[in-house]
Short mmCIF file of C-alpha atoms in Angstrom, two decimals:
data_model
loop_
_atom_site.label_atom_id
_atom_site.label_comp_id
_atom_site.label_asym_id
_atom_site.label_seq_id
_atom_site.Cartn_x
_atom_site.Cartn_y
_atom_site.Cartn_z
CA MET O 291 -39.93 -1.72 -44.98
CA GLU O 292 -43.21 -3.45 -44.34
CA ASN O 293 -43.38 -5.73 -41.37
CA LEU O 294 -44.58 -9.08 -42.59
CA PRO O 295 -46.78 -11.28 -40.47
CA GLU O 296 -44.84 -13.86 -38.49
CA ILE O 297 -44.90 -17.40 -39.91
CA VAL O 298 -44.96 -20.17 -37.31
CA VAL O 299 -45.05 -23.93 -37.64
CA GLN O 300 -48.25 -25.84 -37.05
CA PRO O 301 -48.56 -29.50 -36.03
CA ASP O 302 -49.07 -30.55 -39.66
CA GLY O 303 -45.76 -29.01 -40.66
CA GLY O 304 -47.22 -26.02 -42.54
CA PRO O 305 -46.97 -22.29 -41.70
CA THR O 306 -49.76 -20.11 -40.48
CA ASN O 307 -50.18 -16.43 -39.89
CA LYS O 308 -50.86 -14.82 -36.52
CA MET O 309 -53.02 -12.26 -38.23
CA GLN O 310 -55.04 -14.65 -40.30
CA LEU O 311 -55.44 -18.37 -39.81
CA TYR O 312 -55.51 -20.20 -43.05
CA HIS O 313 -57.41 -23.40 -43.65
CA PHE O 314 -54.88 -25.86 -42.26
CA SER O 315 -57.59 -27.91 -40.70
CA LYS O 316 -58.61 -29.35 -44.08
CA GLU O 317 -58.52 -33.11 -43.98
CA LEU O 318 -57.98 -35.65 -46.73
CA GLY O 319 -60.98 -35.82 -48.95
CA THR O 320 -61.97 -32.23 -48.25
CA SER O 321 -62.28 -30.27 -51.46
CA ILE O 322 -59.66 -27.62 -52.14
CA THR O 323 -60.57 -24.53 -54.22
CA SER O 324 -58.35 -21.87 -55.85
CA ASP O 325 -59.53 -19.50 -53.13
CA ASP O 326 -57.62 -21.61 -50.60
CA PHE O 327 -54.39 -20.96 -52.48
CA SER O 328 -54.89 -17.17 -52.95
CA PRO O 329 -53.76 -16.04 -49.48
CA LEU O 330 -50.74 -18.28 -49.71
CA ILE O 331 -49.65 -16.85 -53.06
CA GLU O 332 -50.24 -13.37 -51.63
CA GLU O 333 -48.00 -14.12 -48.68
CA ALA O 334 -45.23 -15.35 -51.01
CA CYS O 335 -45.51 -12.12 -53.00
CA GLN O 336 -45.19 -10.08 -49.77
CA ILE O 337 -41.92 -11.93 -48.99
CA GLU O 338 -40.63 -11.03 -52.50
CA ASN O 339 -41.69 -7.39 -51.96
CA PHE O 340 -39.76 -7.43 -48.67
CA TYR O 341 -36.54 -8.51 -50.34
CA ARG O 342 -36.90 -6.07 -53.26
CA SER O 343 -37.40 -3.14 -50.85
CA TYR O 344 -34.78 -4.15 -48.36
CA ASP O 345 -32.17 -1.45 -48.67
CA ASN O 346 -29.80 -2.01 -45.73
CA ILE O 347 -27.77 -5.15 -46.47
CA GLN O 348 -24.50 -4.25 -44.70
CA LEU O 349 -22.79 -7.67 -44.46
CA ASN O 350 -22.79 -10.98 -46.34
CA LYS O 351 -24.14 -9.42 -49.60
CA ARG O 352 -23.33 -12.42 -51.77
CA ILE O 353 -25.23 -14.81 -49.56
CA CYS O 354 -28.17 -12.39 -49.30
CA ASN O 355 -28.31 -11.87 -52.99
CA GLN O 356 -28.19 -15.58 -53.67
CA LEU O 357 -31.08 -16.27 -51.34
CA GLY O 358 -32.87 -13.19 -52.76
CA LEU O 359 -32.62 -14.71 -56.20
CA CYS O 360 -34.21 -17.90 -54.78
CA ILE O 361 -37.16 -15.89 -53.47
CA ILE O 362 -37.67 -13.96 -56.76
CA SER O 363 -37.39 -17.11 -58.91
CA ALA O 364 -39.70 -19.05 -56.62
CA VAL O 365 -42.38 -16.36 -56.52
CA TYR O 366 -42.21 -15.96 -60.32
CA ASN O 367 -42.92 -19.66 -60.63
CA VAL O 368 -45.68 -19.45 -58.02
CA LYS O 369 -47.39 -16.77 -60.01
CA MET O 370 -47.40 -19.18 -62.89
CA LEU O 371 -49.05 -21.68 -60.61
CA GLN O 372 -52.04 -19.42 -60.34
CA ILE O 373 -52.87 -20.56 -63.86
CA GLN O 374 -53.07 -24.11 -62.55
CA CYS O 375 -55.16 -23.16 -59.60
CA ASN O 376 -58.24 -23.68 -61.70
CA ASP O 377 -57.06 -27.17 -62.66
CA ASP O 378 -58.75 -29.88 -60.56
CA GLU O 379 -55.61 -32.06 -60.80
CA PHE O 380 -53.54 -29.36 -58.97
CA LEU O 381 -56.18 -28.59 -56.30
CA THR O 382 -55.32 -31.34 -53.94
CA VAL O 383 -54.68 -31.49 -50.21
CA GLU O 384 -51.11 -32.76 -50.90
CA ASN O 385 -50.30 -29.69 -53.04
CA TYR O 386 -51.96 -27.46 -50.50
CA LYS O 387 -49.73 -28.82 -47.70
CA SER O 388 -46.65 -28.70 -49.99
CA PHE O 389 -47.38 -25.08 -50.61
CA ASN O 390 -47.54 -24.42 -46.89
CA LYS O 391 -44.14 -25.97 -46.39
CA PHE O 392 -42.76 -23.95 -49.32
CA LEU O 393 -44.14 -20.78 -47.76
CA GLN O 394 -42.56 -21.65 -44.40
CA ASN O 395 -39.16 -22.01 -46.13
CA LEU O 396 -39.51 -18.62 -47.80
CA GLY O 397 -40.32 -17.15 -44.33
CA LYS O 398 -37.14 -18.64 -42.89
CA ILE O 399 -35.06 -17.32 -45.76
CA LYS O 400 -36.49 -13.80 -45.23
CA ASP O 401 -35.60 -13.94 -41.45
CA PHE O 402 -32.13 -15.32 -42.30
CA ILE O 403 -31.44 -12.47 -44.73
CA GLU O 404 -32.33 -9.94 -42.03
CA ASN O 405 -30.29 -11.67 -39.44
CA ILE O 406 -26.99 -12.05 -41.36
CA SER O 407 -27.08 -8.66 -43.06
CA GLN O 408 -26.96 -6.52 -39.85
CA ILE O 409 -24.19 -6.21 -37.25
CA ARG O 410 -26.59 -6.42 -34.34
CA ARG O 411 -28.21 -9.73 -35.44
CA LEU O 412 -25.04 -11.62 -36.16
CA LYS O 413 -24.35 -12.54 -32.57
CA ARG O 414 -26.35 -15.78 -32.67
CA PHE O 415 -24.12 -17.22 -35.40
CA ILE O 416 -20.78 -16.42 -33.83
CA GLN O 417 -18.71 -19.08 -32.06
CA GLU O 418 -15.48 -18.40 -30.20
CA THR O 419 -12.55 -20.50 -31.20
CA ASP O 420 -8.87 -20.77 -30.10
CA SER O 421 -7.92 -18.81 -33.24
CA GLY O 422 -10.62 -16.17 -32.96
CA ILE O 423 -14.23 -16.45 -34.11
CA SER O 424 -16.11 -18.75 -36.42
CA LEU O 425 -19.30 -18.36 -38.49
CA GLU O 426 -19.80 -22.05 -39.22
CA ARG O 427 -23.27 -21.82 -37.81
CA LEU O 428 -24.16 -19.26 -40.46
CA LYS O 429 -22.84 -21.48 -43.21
CA ASP O 430 -24.60 -24.52 -41.87
CA GLU O 431 -27.96 -22.69 -41.70
CA TYR O 432 -27.54 -21.36 -45.21
CA PHE O 433 -26.99 -24.82 -46.73
CA GLN O 434 -29.88 -26.20 -44.68
CA LEU O 435 -32.15 -23.43 -46.00
CA LEU O 436 -31.08 -24.28 -49.55
CA LYS O 437 -31.77 -28.00 -48.95
CA GLU O 438 -35.28 -27.18 -47.70
CA PHE O 439 -35.86 -24.81 -50.61
CA ARG O 440 -35.00 -27.47 -53.14
CA GLU O 441 -37.26 -29.99 -51.41
CA SER O 442 -40.21 -27.65 -51.10
CA THR O 443 -39.97 -26.38 -54.67
CA SER O 444 -39.56 -29.91 -56.00
CA SER O 445 -42.67 -31.07 -54.20
CA LEU O 446 -44.62 -28.38 -56.16
CA GLU O 447 -42.81 -29.43 -59.33
CA LEU O 448 -41.16 -26.02 -59.66
CA VAL O 449 -38.01 -26.17 -61.71
CA ILE O 450 -35.60 -23.66 -60.13
CA ARG O 451 -31.86 -23.93 -60.55
CA VAL O 452 -29.97 -23.15 -57.35
CA ASP O 453 -26.20 -22.77 -57.34
CA ASN O 454 -24.44 -23.23 -53.96
CA LYS O 455 -21.66 -20.78 -55.00
CA THR O 456 -19.48 -22.13 -52.14
CA ASP O 457 -16.55 -19.80 -52.99
CA ASP O 458 -18.78 -16.73 -52.67
CA ILE O 459 -20.15 -17.96 -49.41
CA ASN O 460 -16.64 -18.43 -48.03
CA LYS O 461 -15.59 -15.00 -49.24
CA ASP O 462 -18.57 -13.44 -47.44
CA ILE O 463 -17.87 -15.21 -44.22
CA GLU O 464 -14.14 -14.40 -44.37
CA GLU O 465 -14.84 -10.68 -44.99
CA THR O 466 -17.47 -10.55 -42.25
CA ILE O 467 -15.11 -12.14 -39.66
CA LYS O 468 -12.40 -9.64 -40.62
CA PHE O 469 -14.85 -6.72 -40.21
CA ILE O 470 -16.05 -7.95 -36.80
CA GLN O 471 -12.51 -8.34 -35.54
CA ALA O 472 -11.53 -4.90 -36.83
CA PHE O 473 -14.62 -3.12 -35.52
CA GLU O 474 -14.37 -4.76 -32.09
CA CYS O 475 -11.20 -2.76 -31.60
CA ASN O 476 -13.46 0.23 -30.82
CA PHE O 477 -14.62 -1.51 -27.62
CA GLU O 478 -12.33 -1.74 -24.62
CA GLY O 479 -13.49 -4.56 -22.40
CA ASP O 480 -17.12 -4.34 -23.57
CA SER O 481 -18.96 -6.80 -25.81
CA MET O 482 -19.65 -5.06 -29.08
CA PHE O 483 -23.00 -6.83 -29.54
CA SER O 484 -24.20 -6.18 -26.00
CA PHE O 485 -23.24 -2.50 -26.28
CA ILE O 486 -25.08 -2.09 -29.64
CA ASP O 487 -28.11 -4.02 -28.26
CA LYS O 488 -28.31 -1.76 -25.21
CA ILE O 489 -27.98 1.47 -27.23
CA SER O 490 -30.62 0.27 -29.73
CA VAL O 491 -33.13 -0.51 -27.01
CA ASP O 492 -32.40 2.75 -25.17
CA ILE O 493 -32.96 5.05 -28.20
CA GLN O 494 -36.06 3.10 -29.28
CA ASN O 495 -37.50 3.62 -25.79
CA VAL O 496 -36.89 7.41 -25.92
CA ALA O 497 -37.93 7.93 -29.49
CA ASN O 498 -41.18 9.63 -28.50
CA LYS O 499 -40.09 10.94 -25.13
CA GLU O 500 -38.79 14.37 -24.21
CA LEU O 501 -35.70 15.24 -22.21
CA SER O 502 -36.15 14.53 -18.55
CA GLU O 503 -35.95 17.23 -15.87
CA LYS O 504 -32.70 15.70 -14.44
CA ASP O 505 -31.00 16.49 -17.75
CA ILE O 506 -31.74 20.16 -17.42
CA ILE O 507 -28.72 21.78 -15.81
CA PRO O 508 -28.34 25.30 -14.43
CA GLU O 509 -24.99 26.11 -16.04
CA PRO O 510 -22.39 24.34 -18.18
CA HIS O 511 -19.21 23.19 -16.47
CA ASP O 512 -16.73 24.65 -18.97
CA ASN O 513 -17.73 27.17 -21.56
CA GLN O 514 -14.48 26.60 -23.44
CA ASN O 515 -15.23 22.98 -24.21
CA VAL O 516 -18.95 23.04 -25.02
CA ARG O 517 -21.19 24.39 -27.76
CA PHE O 518 -24.68 25.64 -27.30
CA ILE O 519 -27.43 24.84 -29.89
CA GLU O 520 -30.51 27.03 -29.43
CA CYS O 521 -34.01 25.98 -30.09
CA GLU O 522 -36.94 28.16 -31.23
CA LEU O 523 -40.11 27.93 -29.12
CA HIS O 524 -42.31 26.31 -31.80
CA LYS O 525 -39.67 23.50 -32.30
CA MET O 526 -39.19 22.84 -28.58
CA LYS O 527 -40.81 19.40 -28.53
CA ARG O 528 -38.85 18.07 -31.48
CA PHE O 529 -35.60 19.61 -30.03
CA SER O 530 -36.23 17.93 -26.69
CA VAL O 531 -36.74 14.54 -28.31
CA GLN O 532 -33.53 14.91 -30.28
CA ALA O 533 -31.68 15.75 -27.08
CA ALA O 534 -33.03 12.67 -25.40
CA LEU O 535 -31.88 10.53 -28.28
CA LEU O 536 -28.43 12.13 -28.27
CA LYS O 537 -28.15 11.47 -24.55
CA ASN O 538 -28.55 7.76 -25.21
CA LEU O 539 -25.83 7.73 -27.89
CA LYS O 540 -23.41 8.63 -25.16
CA GLY O 541 -20.47 6.23 -25.10
CA LEU O 542 -20.53 5.51 -28.82
CA VAL O 543 -17.16 5.89 -30.46
CA ASN O 544 -16.62 9.10 -32.34
CA ILE O 545 -19.98 10.71 -31.37
CA SER O 546 -19.77 14.05 -29.67
CA LYS O 547 -20.75 14.03 -26.01
CA PHE O 548 -24.04 15.47 -24.75
CA PHE O 549 -23.96 17.26 -21.42
CA GLY O 550 -27.55 18.31 -20.97
CA GLY O 551 -29.84 21.22 -21.65
CA ILE O 552 -30.28 24.73 -20.29
CA LYS O 553 -33.86 26.09 -20.10
CA HIS O 554 -34.10 29.84 -20.08
CA HIS O 555 -37.55 31.37 -20.14
CA ASN O 556 -39.22 29.83 -23.20
CA GLN O 557 -36.04 28.68 -24.82
CA MET O 558 -33.83 25.61 -24.57
CA LYS O 559 -30.13 25.26 -25.34
CA MET O 560 -28.57 21.87 -25.96
CA ILE O 561 -25.00 21.57 -24.58
CA ILE O 562 -22.63 19.39 -26.59
CA GLU O 563 -18.94 18.72 -26.70
CA TRP O 564 -16.64 21.24 -28.49
CA SER O 565 -12.99 22.03 -28.67
CA GLN O 566 -10.40 24.69 -29.54
CA TYR O 567 -10.03 23.34 -33.02
CA GLY O 568 -13.67 23.54 -33.91
CA ASP O 569 -15.07 21.63 -36.95
CA LEU O 570 -13.23 19.82 -39.65
CA MET O 571 -13.49 22.63 -42.22
CA THR O 572 -12.10 25.12 -39.74
CA TYR O 573 -9.29 22.69 -38.89
CA TYR O 574 -8.09 22.00 -42.45
CA MET O 575 -8.25 25.70 -43.31
CA ASN O 576 -5.75 26.39 -40.51
CA HIS O 577 -3.68 23.22 -40.58
CA LYS O 578 -2.07 21.25 -43.38
CA LEU O 579 -3.21 17.64 -43.27
CA ASP O 580 -0.81 14.75 -44.07
CA ILE O 581 -2.03 11.46 -45.44
CA LEU O 582 -1.93 9.74 -42.10
CA ILE O 583 -4.21 12.27 -40.38
CA LYS O 584 -6.64 12.19 -43.38
CA LEU O 585 -6.89 8.43 -43.07
CA LYS O 586 -7.31 8.63 -39.30
CA PHE O 587 -10.13 11.17 -39.51
CA ALA O 588 -11.81 9.22 -42.34
CA LEU O 589 -11.77 5.97 -40.33
CA GLU O 590 -13.06 7.68 -37.15
CA ILE O 591 -15.94 9.28 -38.93
CA CYS O 592 -16.69 6.02 -40.73
CA SER O 593 -16.71 4.26 -37.32
CA ALA O 594 -19.39 6.59 -36.03
CA LEU O 595 -21.53 6.02 -39.12
CA VAL O 596 -21.22 2.26 -38.76
CA PHE O 597 -22.44 2.63 -35.12
CA LEU O 598 -25.34 4.82 -36.18
CA ASN O 599 -26.27 2.30 -38.83
CA ALA O 600 -26.14 -0.57 -36.36
CA VAL O 601 -28.60 1.19 -34.00
CA ASN O 602 -30.87 2.30 -36.96
CA PHE O 603 -30.12 6.01 -36.49
CA LEU O 604 -29.78 8.56 -39.40
CA HIS O 605 -27.78 11.74 -38.94
CA ARG O 606 -29.07 13.31 -42.22
CA ASP O 607 -26.58 16.14 -42.31
CA ILE O 608 -23.12 14.70 -42.68
CA LYS O 609 -20.70 17.49 -43.68
CA SER O 610 -17.37 18.93 -42.59
CA GLU O 611 -18.97 21.64 -40.42
CA ASN O 612 -20.64 18.78 -38.39
CA ILE O 613 -17.42 17.00 -37.73
CA LEU O 614 -15.77 18.03 -34.41
CA ILE O 615 -11.99 17.80 -34.11
CA THR O 616 -11.23 17.29 -30.46
CA ASN O 617 -8.30 18.68 -28.56
CA ASP O 618 -6.57 15.28 -28.81
CA LEU O 619 -7.22 15.20 -32.60
CA LYS O 620 -10.14 12.77 -32.81
CA ALA O 621 -12.83 13.24 -35.36
CA LYS O 622 -16.46 13.08 -33.96
CA ILE O 623 -19.84 13.48 -35.55
CA THR O 624 -21.80 16.29 -33.93
CA ASN O 625 -24.95 18.39 -34.49
CA PHE O 626 -27.92 16.04 -34.63
CA CYS O 627 -30.54 18.62 -35.39
CA HIS O 628 -31.84 16.79 -38.50
CA SER O 629 -31.37 13.26 -37.12
CA ARG O 630 -34.07 10.64 -36.68
CA LEU O 631 -34.52 6.89 -36.17
CA VAL O 632 -35.10 4.73 -39.24
CA THR O 633 -38.48 3.84 -37.79
CA GLU O 634 -39.62 7.47 -37.48
CA GLU O 635 -41.57 9.15 -40.24
CA SER O 636 -39.24 10.97 -42.65
CA GLY O 637 -39.70 14.69 -42.67
CA LYS O 638 -38.76 16.78 -45.75
CA LEU O 639 -35.17 17.90 -45.65
CA ASP O 640 -34.61 21.48 -46.73
CA ILE O 641 -31.74 21.19 -49.24
CA LYS O 642 -31.06 24.92 -48.69
CA SER O 643 -30.34 24.48 -45.00
CA THR O 644 -28.39 21.15 -45.03
CA GLY O 645 -24.85 20.74 -46.35
CA TYR O 646 -24.14 18.09 -49.00
CA ILE O 647 -26.88 17.35 -51.44
CA VAL O 648 -27.84 13.73 -52.30
CA PRO O 649 -29.19 13.21 -55.88
CA GLU O 650 -32.29 11.29 -54.86
CA ILE O 651 -33.20 13.85 -52.24
CA TYR O 652 -32.70 16.70 -54.73
CA ASN O 653 -34.90 14.76 -57.14
CA ARG O 654 -37.56 14.43 -54.47
CA ASN O 655 -37.59 18.08 -53.50
CA THR O 656 -37.23 19.67 -57.00
CA ARG O 657 -38.17 19.07 -60.53
CA THR O 658 -35.98 20.56 -63.21
CA HIS O 659 -35.47 20.15 -66.89
CA PHE O 660 -32.11 18.58 -66.03
CA ASN O 661 -33.70 15.80 -64.12
CA THR O 662 -34.03 13.15 -66.78
CA HIS O 663 -33.84 10.41 -64.20
CA THR O 664 -37.38 11.10 -62.99
CA SER O 665 -40.53 10.46 -64.90
CA SER O 666 -44.17 11.46 -64.81
CA THR O 667 -44.72 8.55 -62.38
CA TYR O 668 -41.85 9.64 -60.21
CA MET O 669 -42.10 8.47 -56.54
CA PRO O 670 -40.28 10.46 -53.84
CA GLU O 671 -37.20 8.77 -52.40
CA GLN O 672 -36.84 8.56 -48.61
CA TYR O 673 -33.59 9.45 -46.95
CA ASP O 674 -31.87 6.25 -45.94
CA PHE O 675 -28.41 4.85 -45.18
CA ARG O 676 -27.43 4.97 -48.88
CA CYS O 677 -27.89 8.79 -48.64
CA GLU O 678 -25.49 8.78 -45.64
CA VAL O 679 -23.00 6.89 -47.75
CA TYR O 680 -23.21 9.42 -50.52
CA CYS O 681 -22.63 12.31 -48.03
CA PHE O 682 -19.67 10.46 -46.54
CA GLY O 683 -18.25 10.12 -50.07
CA VAL O 684 -18.49 13.91 -50.51
CA LEU O 685 -16.85 14.37 -47.10
CA LEU O 686 -13.93 12.04 -48.10
CA TRP O 687 -13.51 14.13 -51.26
CA GLU O 688 -13.38 17.34 -49.13
CA LEU O 689 -11.02 15.73 -46.66
CA ALA O 690 -8.61 14.65 -49.40
CA HIS O 691 -8.60 18.01 -51.18
CA GLU O 692 -8.91 20.21 -48.06
CA LYS O 693 -11.42 22.44 -49.75
CA SER O 694 -15.20 22.81 -50.17
CA PRO O 695 -16.60 20.21 -52.65
CA TYR O 696 -18.90 22.74 -54.30
CA GLY O 697 -16.59 25.78 -54.24
CA CYS O 698 -18.12 28.80 -55.81
CA PHE O 699 -20.91 26.92 -57.64
CA ASP O 700 -24.26 28.54 -57.51
CA ARG O 701 -26.51 26.33 -55.34
CA ASP O 702 -29.28 26.69 -57.88
CA LYS O 703 -27.09 24.86 -60.38
CA ILE O 704 -26.22 22.06 -58.04
CA TYR O 705 -28.07 19.43 -59.98
CA GLN O 706 -25.81 19.88 -62.96
CA ILE O 707 -22.89 19.06 -60.64
CA LEU O 708 -24.61 15.98 -59.33
CA TYR O 709 -25.75 14.74 -62.72
CA SER O 710 -22.36 15.33 -64.35
CA ASN O 711 -20.55 13.41 -61.55
CA HIS O 712 -18.37 16.44 -61.12
CA LEU O 713 -16.64 15.35 -57.89
CA SER O 714 -15.62 11.89 -59.16
CA LYS O 715 -14.25 13.33 -62.36
CA ASN O 716 -12.28 15.91 -60.47
CA PHE O 717 -10.76 13.75 -57.79
CA ASP O 718 -7.00 14.38 -57.54
CA LYS O 719 -5.66 10.87 -57.22
CA ASN O 720 -2.24 12.07 -56.11
CA LEU O 721 -3.55 13.33 -52.74
CA VAL O 722 -4.55 9.97 -51.07
CA PRO O 723 -4.01 6.27 -51.61
CA GLU O 724 -5.78 4.60 -54.56
CA LYS O 725 -8.11 2.59 -52.33
CA TYR O 726 -9.28 5.77 -50.73
CA VAL O 727 -10.07 7.28 -54.07
CA ASP O 728 -11.88 4.18 -55.29
CA ILE O 729 -14.18 3.82 -52.31
CA SER O 730 -14.94 7.50 -52.36
CA ILE O 731 -15.94 7.49 -56.05
CA LYS O 732 -18.07 4.39 -55.48
CA ALA O 733 -19.88 6.18 -52.72
CA LEU O 734 -20.58 9.12 -55.07
CA ARG O 735 -22.42 6.92 -57.64
CA TYR O 736 -25.59 8.53 -58.83
CA ASP O 737 -27.74 5.33 -58.45
CA PRO O 738 -27.99 4.55 -54.69
CA LYS O 739 -28.27 0.82 -55.38
CA ASN O 740 -24.70 0.84 -56.75
CA ARG O 741 -23.09 2.48 -53.76
CA PRO O 742 -21.02 0.48 -51.24
CA THR O 743 -22.34 0.02 -47.67
CA ILE O 744 -20.90 1.87 -44.82
CA CYS O 745 -19.41 -1.42 -43.60
CA ASP O 746 -17.72 -1.87 -46.97
CA MET O 747 -16.22 1.53 -46.66
CA TYR O 748 -15.02 0.80 -43.12
CA LYS O 749 -13.20 -2.33 -44.23
CA GLU O 750 -11.36 -0.46 -46.96
CA LEU O 751 -10.41 2.50 -44.76
CA TYR O 752 -9.39 0.21 -41.91
CA SER O 753 -7.11 -1.70 -44.24
CA LEU O 754 -5.42 1.60 -45.26
CA TYR O 755 -4.93 3.00 -41.78
CA ILE O 756 -3.92 -0.03 -39.73
#
């Protein structure tokens, strides 16, 4: 997502841009030309592009979508204004200043959407009450933004219908409060927001740093409870960076522990937590799982994914072999060899070496005659949180059925499986509760825009297990 220039308020009430100072010093009587409006219209279009490309709305989706529609409708009308920009009657200082205020409002809406859609940024809206927590600040700011939007569009004589949709707003707030209260159970005595903030800052700081010397240990403490991941010499730098990142995820719920690294000659081994039960696939092949343990494992894995999302971290290889079952029967995500921060450049995932295959990543890496969803102007998809959701959906299918999702299918024919929605059509609904089936099938939708968020999935699984 492109970082838009920051909009700040000037003494005359209009916005400006730290990268480019627009002509706010124009005084009454100074002539205004269409060229003066062009950068403002371009800025409005950038805000629209931000919303259209924003792919990680985790919470308050109804509110975000309502405000997003305001942005899209407003910018559409603004583009129509370009026709009037050659009209002398429109080219006035008053309209110029009105456009500045309108642009300022769009900038506030953009920031508001980012703030209320992510766990980490919600803290400023939360108020403690005798009965729990309140998000009245969020609601108040939403209605204030709508009020300013109506005023700013009206001053430009833009006719845009805005529906408050109070019921939808209340539903969003109620669901968000329930999610926060449920998710806070993962923290014993710690502030959820403070913890996520600290981890976010820590992993951002080490994103381009290698493992420090103090993390290189001579020997592991207990060979029975650790696993060694070897690194080839030519991949040493990337391996070391991943180890440094994993070190800073220490303490996150349901993430395997990192104990350090062993350097031997020109090779490095990462030492991570392991157990007698091994991975999830090994466990279900040797133990029959009842419904309660399936729900428990599903919720624990989902908890880890919610954490990773909150700190903008992608695992990129969610599969049963990368889920550790600890000695006390907790499910933890392990093996971060393909992981990266959202802000890092996306490398090409080798679909032959990773586990579950996401439709859009398969489309990106291959072109087959089955692929009718791509065109001659096909643009590669980047692996994002919606891909993680799809992989988690496959994992839920495997956990429910206690068998490999692809079975004996030839990997070369995998696209036929993806395109035909094979897993959803062959989900045995007698194995797990209906809500479990429904949320799994939604996660397996071919179009990433139609999949639930990982927070949506957590809410459903939490309601089943608790």
